[in-house]
CSV table of C-alpha atoms in Angstrom, one decimal:
chain,number,residue,atom,x,y,z
A,1,MET,CA,108.4,-2.6,-12.0
A,2,ASP,CA,106.1,0.1,-10.7
A,3,GLN,CA,105.3,0.9,-7.1
A,4,ALA,CA,104.5,-2.1,-4.8
A,5,LEU,CA,100.9,-2.8,-4.2
A,6,LEU,CA,101.5,-5.3,-1.5
A,7,GLU,CA,104.5,-6.3,0.6
A,8,VAL,CA,105.1,-9.4,2.7
A,9,ARG,CA,107.5,-8.5,5.5
A,10,ASP,CA,109.4,-11.1,7.5
A,11,VAL,CA,106.3,-13.4,7.7
A,12,ARG,CA,106.4,-16.5,9.8
A,13,GLN,CA,103.7,-19.0,10.4
A,14,GLY,CA,103.7,-21.7,13.0
A,15,PHE,CA,101.2,-24.1,14.6
A,16,ALA,CA,101.1,-25.5,18.1
A,17,ARG,CA,102.5,-29.0,18.6
A,18,PRO,CA,100.8,-31.4,21.0
A,19,SER,CA,104.1,-31.7,22.9
A,20,GLY,CA,104.5,-27.9,23.1
A,21,GLY,CA,106.3,-25.4,21.1
A,22,GLN,CA,105.5,-24.7,17.4
A,23,ARG,CA,105.8,-26.4,14.1
A,24,ILE,CA,107.1,-23.7,11.7
A,25,VAL,CA,105.4,-23.9,8.3
A,26,ILE,CA,106.9,-20.7,6.7
A,27,GLU,CA,109.6,-18.5,8.0
A,28,ASN,CA,111.3,-15.2,7.1
A,29,VAL,CA,109.3,-14.7,3.9
A,30,ASN,CA,109.7,-11.3,2.2
A,31,MET,CA,108.2,-10.4,-1.2
A,32,GLN,CA,106.3,-7.7,-3.0
A,33,LEU,CA,103.7,-7.5,-5.7
A,34,SER,CA,103.9,-4.6,-8.1
A,35,GLU,CA,101.6,-3.1,-10.8
A,36,HIS,CA,101.1,-5.0,-14.1
A,37,GLU,CA,102.8,-8.3,-13.1
A,38,ILE,CA,101.9,-11.9,-12.6
A,39,VAL,CA,104.0,-13.6,-9.9
A,40,GLY,CA,104.0,-17.4,-9.4
A,41,LEU,CA,104.7,-19.4,-6.3
A,42,LEU,CA,106.4,-22.8,-7.0
A,43,GLY,CA,107.5,-25.5,-4.7
A,44,ARG,CA,106.9,-29.1,-3.7
A,45,SER,CA,103.7,-30.1,-1.9
A,46,GLY,CA,103.8,-29.1,1.7
A,47,CYS,CA,106.3,-26.2,1.4
A,48,GLY,CA,103.7,-23.6,2.5
A,49,LYS,CA,102.6,-22.1,-0.8
A,50,SER,CA,98.9,-22.1,0.0
A,51,THR,CA,99.5,-21.0,3.6
A,52,LEU,CA,101.3,-18.0,2.3
A,53,LEU,CA,98.5,-17.3,-0.2
A,54,ARG,CA,95.9,-17.4,2.6
A,55,ILE,CA,98.0,-15.0,4.7
A,56,VAL,CA,98.2,-12.6,1.8
A,57,ALA,CA,94.4,-12.9,1.3
A,58,GLY,CA,93.9,-12.0,5.0
A,59,LEU,CA,92.3,-15.4,5.6
A,60,ALA,CA,95.0,-16.4,8.1
A,61,ARG,CA,97.0,-14.3,10.5
A,62,PRO,CA,100.8,-14.9,10.6
A,63,SER,CA,102.6,-15.8,13.8
A,64,ALA,CA,105.1,-13.0,13.1
A,65,GLY,CA,105.7,-10.3,10.5
A,66,GLN,CA,103.0,-8.5,8.5
A,67,VAL,CA,101.4,-8.1,5.1
A,68,VAL,CA,101.0,-4.5,3.9
A,69,TYR,CA,98.5,-3.6,1.2
A,70,LEU,CA,98.5,-0.1,-0.2
A,71,GLY,CA,100.5,1.1,2.8
A,72,LYS,CA,98.2,-0.5,5.5
A,73,PRO,CA,98.7,-3.7,7.4
A,74,ILE,CA,96.2,-6.5,6.6
A,75,ASP,CA,94.4,-7.8,9.7
A,76,GLY,CA,91.6,-9.6,7.9
A,77,PRO,CA,90.1,-10.1,4.4
A,78,ALA,CA,91.0,-7.0,2.5
A,79,GLU,CA,88.8,-5.1,0.1
A,80,GLY,CA,90.6,-5.1,-3.2
A,81,ILE,CA,92.0,-8.7,-2.9
A,82,ALA,CA,90.1,-11.6,-4.4
A,83,MET,CA,90.9,-15.3,-4.7
A,84,VAL,CA,90.2,-18.1,-7.1
A,85,PHE,CA,90.3,-21.5,-5.5
A,86,GLN,CA,91.4,-24.9,-6.9
A,87,THR,CA,88.1,-26.6,-6.1
A,88,PHE,CA,85.7,-24.0,-7.6
A,89,ALA,CA,83.9,-23.4,-4.2
A,90,LEU,CA,80.6,-22.5,-5.8
A,91,PHE,CA,77.2,-22.5,-4.0
A,92,PRO,CA,75.4,-25.5,-5.6
A,93,TRP,CA,72.0,-24.1,-4.8
A,94,LEU,CA,72.7,-20.8,-6.7
A,95,SER,CA,72.6,-20.1,-10.4
A,96,VAL,CA,75.7,-18.9,-12.3
A,97,LEU,CA,74.4,-15.3,-12.0
A,98,GLU,CA,73.6,-15.6,-8.3
A,99,ASN,CA,77.0,-17.1,-7.6
A,100,VAL,CA,78.7,-14.2,-9.3
A,101,GLU,CA,76.5,-11.7,-7.5
A,102,ALA,CA,77.2,-13.3,-4.0
A,103,GLY,CA,80.3,-11.2,-3.3
A,104,LEU,CA,78.7,-8.0,-4.4
A,105,GLU,CA,75.6,-8.7,-2.2
A,106,ALA,CA,77.9,-9.2,0.8
A,107,GLN,CA,79.3,-5.8,0.1
A,108,GLY,CA,75.9,-4.2,0.0
A,109,VAL,CA,76.0,-3.2,-3.6
A,110,PRO,CA,72.6,-1.9,-4.9
A,111,GLU,CA,70.7,-4.6,-6.8
A,112,ARG,CA,70.7,-2.8,-10.2
A,113,GLU,CA,74.4,-2.2,-10.1
A,114,MET,CA,75.0,-5.7,-8.8
A,115,ARG,CA,73.1,-7.2,-11.7
A,116,GLN,CA,75.0,-5.0,-14.3
A,117,ARG,CA,78.4,-5.8,-12.9
A,118,ALA,CA,77.7,-9.6,-12.6
A,119,LEU,CA,76.4,-9.8,-16.2
A,120,ALA,CA,79.5,-7.9,-17.4
A,121,ALA,CA,81.8,-10.3,-15.6
A,122,ILE,CA,80.0,-13.3,-16.9
A,123,ASP,CA,80.3,-12.0,-20.4
A,124,LEU,CA,84.0,-11.1,-20.0
A,125,ILE,CA,84.9,-14.6,-18.8
A,126,GLY,CA,83.0,-16.3,-21.7
A,127,LEU,CA,79.9,-17.6,-19.9
A,128,ASP,CA,77.3,-15.4,-21.6
A,129,GLY,CA,74.1,-17.5,-22.0
A,130,TYR,CA,74.7,-19.6,-18.9
A,131,GLU,CA,73.4,-17.1,-16.4
A,132,SER,CA,70.5,-19.3,-15.2
A,133,ALA,CA,72.5,-22.6,-15.2
A,134,TYR,CA,73.4,-24.3,-11.9
A,135,PRO,CA,76.9,-25.6,-11.1
A,136,ARG,CA,75.7,-29.3,-11.5
A,137,GLU,CA,74.9,-28.5,-15.2
A,138,LEU,CA,78.4,-27.1,-16.0
A,139,SER,CA,81.7,-28.8,-16.9
A,140,GLY,CA,84.7,-28.4,-14.6
A,141,GLY,CA,86.1,-25.7,-16.9
A,142,MET,CA,82.9,-23.7,-16.9
A,143,ARG,CA,82.6,-23.9,-13.2
A,144,GLN,CA,86.0,-22.5,-12.8
A,145,ARG,CA,85.1,-19.7,-15.2
A,146,VAL,CA,82.3,-18.9,-12.7
A,147,GLY,CA,84.9,-18.8,-10.0
A,148,PHE,CA,86.9,-16.3,-12.0
A,149,ALA,CA,83.9,-14.2,-12.8
A,150,ARG,CA,82.9,-14.1,-9.1
A,151,ALA,CA,86.5,-12.9,-8.2
A,152,LEU,CA,86.6,-10.3,-10.9
A,153,VAL,CA,83.2,-8.8,-10.4
A,154,VAL,CA,84.4,-7.0,-7.2
A,155,ASN,CA,87.1,-5.2,-9.3
A,156,PRO,CA,90.0,-6.3,-7.2
A,157,ALA,CA,93.4,-4.7,-7.4
A,158,ILE,CA,95.1,-8.1,-6.7
A,159,LEU,CA,93.8,-11.5,-7.9
A,160,LEU,CA,95.1,-14.5,-5.9
A,161,MET,CA,94.9,-17.9,-7.6
A,162,ASP,CA,95.5,-21.2,-5.7
A,163,GLU,CA,96.3,-23.8,-8.4
A,164,PRO,CA,93.2,-22.7,-10.4
A,165,PHE,CA,93.8,-25.1,-13.3
A,166,SER,CA,94.9,-28.3,-11.5
A,167,ALA,CA,91.4,-29.8,-11.1
A,168,LEU,CA,90.8,-29.5,-14.9
A,169,ASP,CA,91.8,-31.8,-17.7
A,170,VAL,CA,94.8,-30.8,-19.9
A,171,LEU,CA,92.8,-29.4,-22.8
A,172,THR,CA,90.3,-27.5,-20.7
A,173,ALA,CA,93.1,-26.0,-18.6
A,174,GLU,CA,94.9,-24.9,-21.7
A,175,THR,CA,91.9,-23.2,-23.1
A,176,LEU,CA,91.1,-21.3,-19.9
A,177,ARG,CA,94.7,-20.4,-19.4
A,178,THR,CA,94.9,-19.0,-23.0
A,179,ASP,CA,91.7,-17.0,-22.6
A,180,LEU,CA,92.8,-15.4,-19.4
A,181,MET,CA,96.2,-14.5,-20.8
A,182,GLU,CA,94.6,-12.8,-23.8
A,183,LEU,CA,92.4,-10.8,-21.5
A,184,TRP,CA,95.4,-9.9,-19.3
A,185,THR,CA,97.6,-8.9,-22.3
A,186,GLU,CA,94.7,-6.8,-23.8
A,187,GLY,CA,94.2,-5.0,-20.5
A,188,ARG,CA,90.6,-6.1,-20.2
A,189,LEU,CA,90.8,-7.6,-16.7
A,190,PRO,CA,89.9,-5.2,-13.8
A,191,ILE,CA,93.0,-6.2,-11.8
A,192,ARG,CA,96.5,-4.7,-11.3
A,193,CYS,CA,98.5,-7.8,-10.5
A,194,VAL,CA,98.2,-11.5,-9.9
A,195,LEU,CA,99.8,-13.9,-7.4
A,196,MET,CA,99.3,-17.6,-8.3
A,197,VAL,CA,100.2,-20.9,-6.7
A,198,THR,CA,101.0,-23.6,-9.2
A,199,HIS,CA,102.6,-27.0,-9.3
A,200,ASN,CA,103.2,-26.8,-13.1
A,201,ILE,CA,106.5,-25.4,-14.1
A,202,GLU,CA,105.5,-24.9,-17.8
A,203,GLU,CA,102.3,-23.1,-16.7
A,204,ALA,CA,104.3,-20.8,-14.5
A,205,VAL,CA,106.7,-19.9,-17.4
A,206,LEU,CA,103.8,-19.4,-19.8
A,207,MET,CA,101.9,-17.0,-17.5
A,208,CYS,CA,104.3,-15.3,-15.0
A,209,ASP,CA,106.6,-12.3,-15.1
A,210,ARG,CA,108.4,-13.6,-12.0
A,211,ILE,CA,108.5,-17.0,-10.3
A,212,LEU,CA,109.4,-17.4,-6.6
A,213,LEU,CA,110.7,-20.9,-5.7
A,214,LEU,CA,109.9,-22.0,-2.2
A,215,ALA,CA,112.0,-24.4,-0.3
A,216,ASP,CA,110.5,-26.4,2.6
A,217,SER,CA,111.0,-27.4,6.2
A,218,PRO,CA,110.2,-24.6,6.9
A,219,GLY,CA,108.9,-22.8,3.7
A,220,ARG,CA,111.0,-19.9,2.6
A,221,ILE,CA,111.8,-18.2,-0.7
A,222,ALA,CA,114.9,-19.9,-2.1
A,223,ASN,CA,115.2,-18.4,-5.6
A,224,GLU,CA,113.6,-16.0,-8.0
A,225,PHE,CA,113.3,-16.4,-11.8
A,226,VAL,CA,112.5,-13.4,-14.0
A,227,ILE,CA,110.7,-14.6,-17.2
A,228,ASP,CA,112.1,-12.3,-19.9
A,229,ILE,CA,110.0,-13.6,-22.8
A,230,LYS,CA,107.5,-11.5,-24.7
A,231,ARG,CA,103.9,-12.7,-24.8
A,232,PRO,CA,102.3,-14.8,-26.3
A,233,ARG,CA,104.9,-17.4,-25.3
A,234,ASN,CA,105.9,-20.4,-27.3
A,235,ARG,CA,106.9,-23.7,-25.5
A,236,LEU,CA,109.3,-24.4,-28.4
A,237,ASP,CA,111.2,-21.2,-27.9
A,238,PRO,CA,114.8,-22.1,-26.8
A,239,ARG,CA,114.6,-19.5,-24.1
A,240,PHE,CA,111.4,-21.1,-22.8
A,241,THR,CA,113.1,-24.5,-22.6
A,242,GLU,CA,116.1,-22.9,-20.9
A,243,LEU,CA,114.0,-21.3,-18.2
A,244,VAL,CA,112.0,-24.5,-17.6
A,245,ASP,CA,115.4,-26.4,-17.2
A,246,SER,CA,116.7,-23.8,-14.8
A,247,ILE,CA,113.7,-24.0,-12.6
A,248,TYR,CA,113.8,-27.8,-12.6
A,249,ALA,CA,117.5,-27.5,-11.6
A,250,GLY,CA,116.5,-25.1,-8.8
A,251,MET,CA,113.9,-27.4,-7.5
A,252,THR,CA,116.3,-30.4,-7.6
A,253,ALA,CA,118.7,-28.4,-5.5
A,254,ARG,CA,115.9,-27.9,-2.9
A,255,VAL,CA,115.2,-31.6,-2.6
A,256,ALA,CA,118.9,-32.7,-2.5
A,257,LYS,CA,119.4,-35.2,0.3
A,258,PRO,CA,120.8,-33.5,3.5
A,259,ALA,CA,124.0,-34.7,5.1
A,260,ALA,CA,123.4,-36.9,8.1
A,261,GLY,CA,124.9,-34.3,10.4
A,262,ALA,CA,122.7,-31.5,9.1
A,263,ALA,CA,119.6,-33.7,9.4
A,264,ALA,CA,120.4,-34.5,13.0
A,265,LYS,CA,120.6,-30.8,13.9
A,266,THR,CA,117.1,-30.0,12.7
A,267,LEU,CA,114.7,-32.9,13.3
A,268,PRO,CA,114.9,-36.2,15.0
A,269,GLN,CA,115.9,-38.6,12.3
A,270,ILE,CA,112.6,-40.5,12.3
A,271,ALA,CA,110.6,-37.3,11.8
A,272,HIS,CA,111.6,-36.5,8.2
A,273,ARG,CA,108.5,-36.0,6.2
A,274,LEU,CA,107.9,-38.6,3.4
A,275,SER,CA,105.5,-38.1,0.5
A,276,HIS,CA,103.3,-41.2,-0.2
A,277,VAL,CA,104.6,-43.0,-3.3
A,278,SER,CA,104.0,-46.7,-4.0
A,279,ALA,CA,106.9,-49.0,-4.5
A,280,ASN,CA,105.5,-49.8,-7.9
A,281,ARG,CA,105.9,-46.2,-9.0
A,282,LEU,CA,109.5,-46.1,-7.7
A,283,ALA,CA,110.2,-49.3,-9.6
A,284,GLY,CA,108.5,-47.9,-12.7
A,285,LEU,CA,110.7,-44.8,-12.7
A,286,MET,CA,113.8,-46.9,-12.2
A,287,GLU,CA,112.9,-49.1,-15.2
A,288,ALA,CA,112.2,-46.1,-17.3
A,289,LEU,CA,115.6,-44.6,-16.5
A,290,ALA,CA,117.3,-47.9,-17.2
A,291,SER,CA,115.7,-48.2,-20.6
A,292,GLU,CA,117.6,-47.6,-23.9
A,293,ALA,CA,116.0,-44.2,-24.1
A,294,TYR,CA,117.9,-42.9,-21.1
A,295,HIS,CA,120.7,-45.4,-20.2
A,296,GLY,CA,120.4,-44.6,-16.5
A,297,LYS,CA,120.3,-40.8,-16.6
A,298,ALA,CA,117.6,-38.4,-17.7
A,299,ASP,CA,116.8,-34.7,-17.9
A,300,LEU,CA,113.9,-34.2,-15.5
A,301,PRO,CA,111.7,-32.0,-17.8
A,302,GLU,CA,112.2,-34.6,-20.6
A,303,ILE,CA,111.3,-37.7,-18.6
A,304,ALA,CA,108.4,-35.9,-17.0
A,305,GLY,CA,107.0,-35.1,-20.4
A,306,SER,CA,107.6,-38.6,-21.8
A,307,LEU,CA,105.9,-40.1,-18.8
A,308,GLN,CA,103.1,-37.5,-18.8
A,309,LEU,CA,103.8,-36.5,-15.2
A,310,GLU,CA,103.2,-33.2,-13.5
A,311,VAL,CA,105.9,-31.8,-11.3
A,312,ASP,CA,103.9,-32.7,-8.1
A,313,ASP,CA,103.8,-36.3,-9.4
A,314,LEU,CA,107.4,-36.5,-10.4
A,315,TRP,CA,109.1,-35.0,-7.3
A,316,PRO,CA,107.8,-37.4,-4.8
A,317,ILE,CA,108.9,-40.4,-6.9
A,318,ALA,CA,112.3,-38.9,-7.7
A,319,GLU,CA,112.9,-37.8,-4.1
A,320,GLY,CA,111.8,-41.3,-2.8
A,321,LEU,CA,114.4,-42.9,-5.0
A,322,GLN,CA,117.0,-40.5,-3.7
A,323,ILE,CA,116.1,-41.1,-0.1
A,324,LEU,CA,116.4,-44.9,-0.7
A,325,ALA,CA,119.7,-44.3,-2.5
A,326,PHE,CA,118.5,-45.8,-5.7
A,327,ALA,CA,119.0,-42.5,-7.6
A,328,GLU,CA,120.7,-39.2,-7.4
A,329,LEU,CA,119.3,-35.7,-8.2
A,330,ALA,CA,121.5,-32.9,-9.4
A,331,GLU,CA,121.2,-29.9,-11.7
A,332,GLY,CA,117.8,-30.9,-13.0
A,333,ASP,CA,118.9,-34.5,-13.8
A,334,ILE,CA,118.1,-37.8,-12.2
A,335,SER,CA,120.6,-40.7,-12.4
A,336,LEU,CA,120.4,-44.3,-11.2
A,337,THR,CA,122.9,-45.4,-8.6
A,338,ASP,CA,124.6,-48.8,-8.9
A,339,ALA,CA,122.0,-50.0,-6.4
A,340,GLY,CA,119.2,-48.7,-8.7
A,341,ARG,CA,120.7,-50.5,-11.6
A,342,ASN,CA,121.0,-53.7,-9.5
A,343,PHE,CA,117.3,-53.4,-8.6
A,344,VAL,CA,116.2,-53.2,-12.2
A,345,ASP,CA,118.4,-56.2,-13.1
A,346,SER,CA,117.1,-58.4,-10.3
A,347,ASP,CA,114.2,-60.8,-10.2
A,348,LEU,CA,111.2,-60.1,-7.9
A,349,GLU,CA,112.7,-61.7,-4.8
A,350,GLY,CA,116.0,-60.0,-5.4
A,351,ARG,CA,114.2,-56.7,-5.7
A,352,LYS,CA,112.4,-57.2,-2.4
A,353,ARG,CA,115.6,-58.1,-0.5
A,354,LEU,CA,117.4,-55.1,-1.9
A,355,PHE,CA,114.5,-52.8,-1.2
A,356,ALA,CA,114.2,-54.0,2.4
A,357,ASP,CA,117.9,-53.5,2.9
A,358,HIS,CA,117.8,-49.9,1.6
A,359,LEU,CA,114.7,-49.2,3.5
A,360,ARG,CA,116.3,-50.2,6.8
A,361,ARG,CA,119.6,-48.4,6.0
A,362,HIS,CA,118.2,-45.1,4.6
A,363,VAL,CA,114.8,-44.5,6.2
A,364,PRO,CA,115.3,-44.0,10.0
A,365,LEU,CA,111.6,-44.4,10.8
A,366,ALA,CA,111.5,-47.8,9.1
A,367,ALA,CA,114.6,-48.9,11.0
A,368,HIS,CA,113.1,-47.6,14.2
A,369,ILE,CA,109.9,-49.5,13.8
A,370,ARG,CA,111.8,-52.7,13.0
A,371,ARG,CA,114.1,-52.3,16.0
A,372,VAL,CA,111.1,-51.8,18.4
A,373,LEU,CA,109.4,-54.9,17.0
A,374,ASP,CA,112.6,-57.0,17.2
A,375,GLU,CA,113.1,-56.0,20.9
A,376,ARG,CA,109.5,-56.6,22.1
A,377,PRO,CA,108.8,-60.2,23.3
A,378,GLY,CA,105.7,-60.5,21.2
A,379,HIS,CA,107.1,-58.6,18.2
A,380,ARG,CA,104.1,-56.3,18.1
A,381,ALA,CA,103.5,-52.6,18.6
A,382,PRO,CA,100.5,-50.3,18.2
A,383,ARG,CA,100.4,-47.6,15.5
A,384,VAL,CA,99.9,-44.9,18.1
A,385,ARG,CA,103.3,-45.7,19.6
A,386,PHE,CA,105.0,-44.3,16.5
A,387,GLU,CA,102.3,-41.8,15.4
A,388,THR,CA,102.7,-39.9,18.7
A,389,GLU,CA,106.5,-39.6,18.2
A,390,LEU,CA,106.0,-38.2,14.7
A,391,GLU,CA,103.3,-35.8,15.7
A,392,ASP,CA,105.7,-34.2,18.2
A,393,GLN,CA,107.6,-32.9,15.2
A,394,LEU,CA,105.2,-33.0,12.1
A,395,SER,CA,101.7,-31.9,11.5
A,396,GLU,CA,99.0,-34.6,11.9
A,397,GLN,CA,98.6,-34.8,8.2
A,398,ASP,CA,102.3,-35.1,7.5
A,399,ALA,CA,102.8,-37.7,10.2
A,400,THR,CA,99.9,-39.8,8.8
A,401,GLU,CA,101.4,-39.6,5.3
A,402,THR,CA,104.9,-40.4,6.4
A,403,LEU,CA,103.7,-43.4,8.4
A,404,GLN,CA,101.5,-44.6,5.5
A,405,THR,CA,104.5,-44.4,3.2
A,406,VAL,CA,106.7,-46.4,5.5
A,407,VAL,CA,104.0,-49.0,5.9
A,408,SER,CA,103.6,-49.3,2.1
A,409,TRP,CA,107.3,-49.6,1.5
A,410,ALA,CA,107.8,-52.1,4.3
A,411,ARG,CA,105.1,-54.3,3.0
A,412,TYR,CA,106.8,-54.4,-0.4
A,413,GLY,CA,110.1,-55.2,1.1
A,414,GLU,CA,108.6,-57.6,3.7
A,415,LEU,CA,110.4,-55.7,6.5
A,416,PHE,CA,107.4,-55.9,8.8
A,417,SER,CA,103.6,-56.3,8.7
A,418,TYR,CA,100.8,-53.9,9.6
A,419,ASP,CA,97.2,-54.8,10.4
A,420,ASP,CA,95.1,-51.8,9.4
A,421,GLN,CA,92.0,-52.9,11.3
A,422,ALA,CA,93.8,-53.5,14.6
A,423,GLU,CA,96.3,-50.7,13.9
A,424,VAL,CA,99.2,-52.9,15.0
A,425,PHE,CA,102.7,-53.5,13.6
A,426,SER,CA,104.2,-57.0,13.8
A,427,LEU,CA,106.9,-59.3,12.5
A,428,ASP,CA,106.1,-62.4,10.5
A,429,ASN,CA,109.6,-63.7,10.7
A,430,PRO,CA,111.4,-62.1,13.7
A,431,THR,CA,115.2,-62.3,13.8
């Protein structure tokens, strides 16, 4: 690789907790971007990928450390760094041409030059003929092309992309991805390197020269994969498959269930973040694993493909089964435990009893809520009682999602009840 264009040095980001102190989102992150490379950031939802991207863009200031661009620390939005967002972020009252010109206008570029550069970017990205159209008239793929044209028109040295294809259907995403890679390979894009956040492992292997795998709690770079395949890349290439499997294995290692002692040293047990996954999805994955196609054990890329699941859809389900001790994750594989097999073989009532037992034994927050309800004379407790405890350690969003998950699982297992209107937990059959 050539000389670094940008360096991230010991970056740490934390946010104040209501109870005092900080909730650390990312910590000790070091990385660099060099000429002529595309670097991908991969990791489970909530690991700090987008936070890191915003810090690199100068849209957020880190709590510690610094980002150095062309030898100078970034202390705000930097000229020469542009971003493409997941949600298009177009001005609905402006035409395609006016949306693309907006960034140049903010820079004070003369009108004649602004028009020429905007039309060139629109033509480059494949939107010639749509200059006068408004966002409401365009498909999702075409709106995202406008987003790319708006980023490219300022001739950035570094292009940042925050899951730019995730809001598109599969075929549209593939077309846009292919077009961009052709422009990159042919040297027609006015950029020197790309940093992209993605949740799609195959997409990362298709596009990137390097992939940085982020672990969470707090976010940090856990592994780096160099993609040593010539472009254009073929998904059927054995080396491609090998790399995808290696990254799945790396991500599996990141979500491995911590030992009880290790967990106790980091967060109070009840404050472990849970992704919201319905009990039906957990049961569905167990049934798929128990089928004749897998006999209780599956390669994660294979079962993700057969179930048409993206990695951000698969991880929460697989991790939920691991937390509940219905499955184990290791080396890119998922295997049913004896309890998982018993669940699949049971009738509905048997499944509910087994689920409730595992929920109480393996999810400390669920056990805590049930214990409080058992001890109170009226067997009732307000939601805020537990939400406050969670928010002392988790962000408001993570606390809400964790509590929502436990409520959903408890309803399935009939461990306790929750009245959403009154925001009160209770027991139907106290013991």
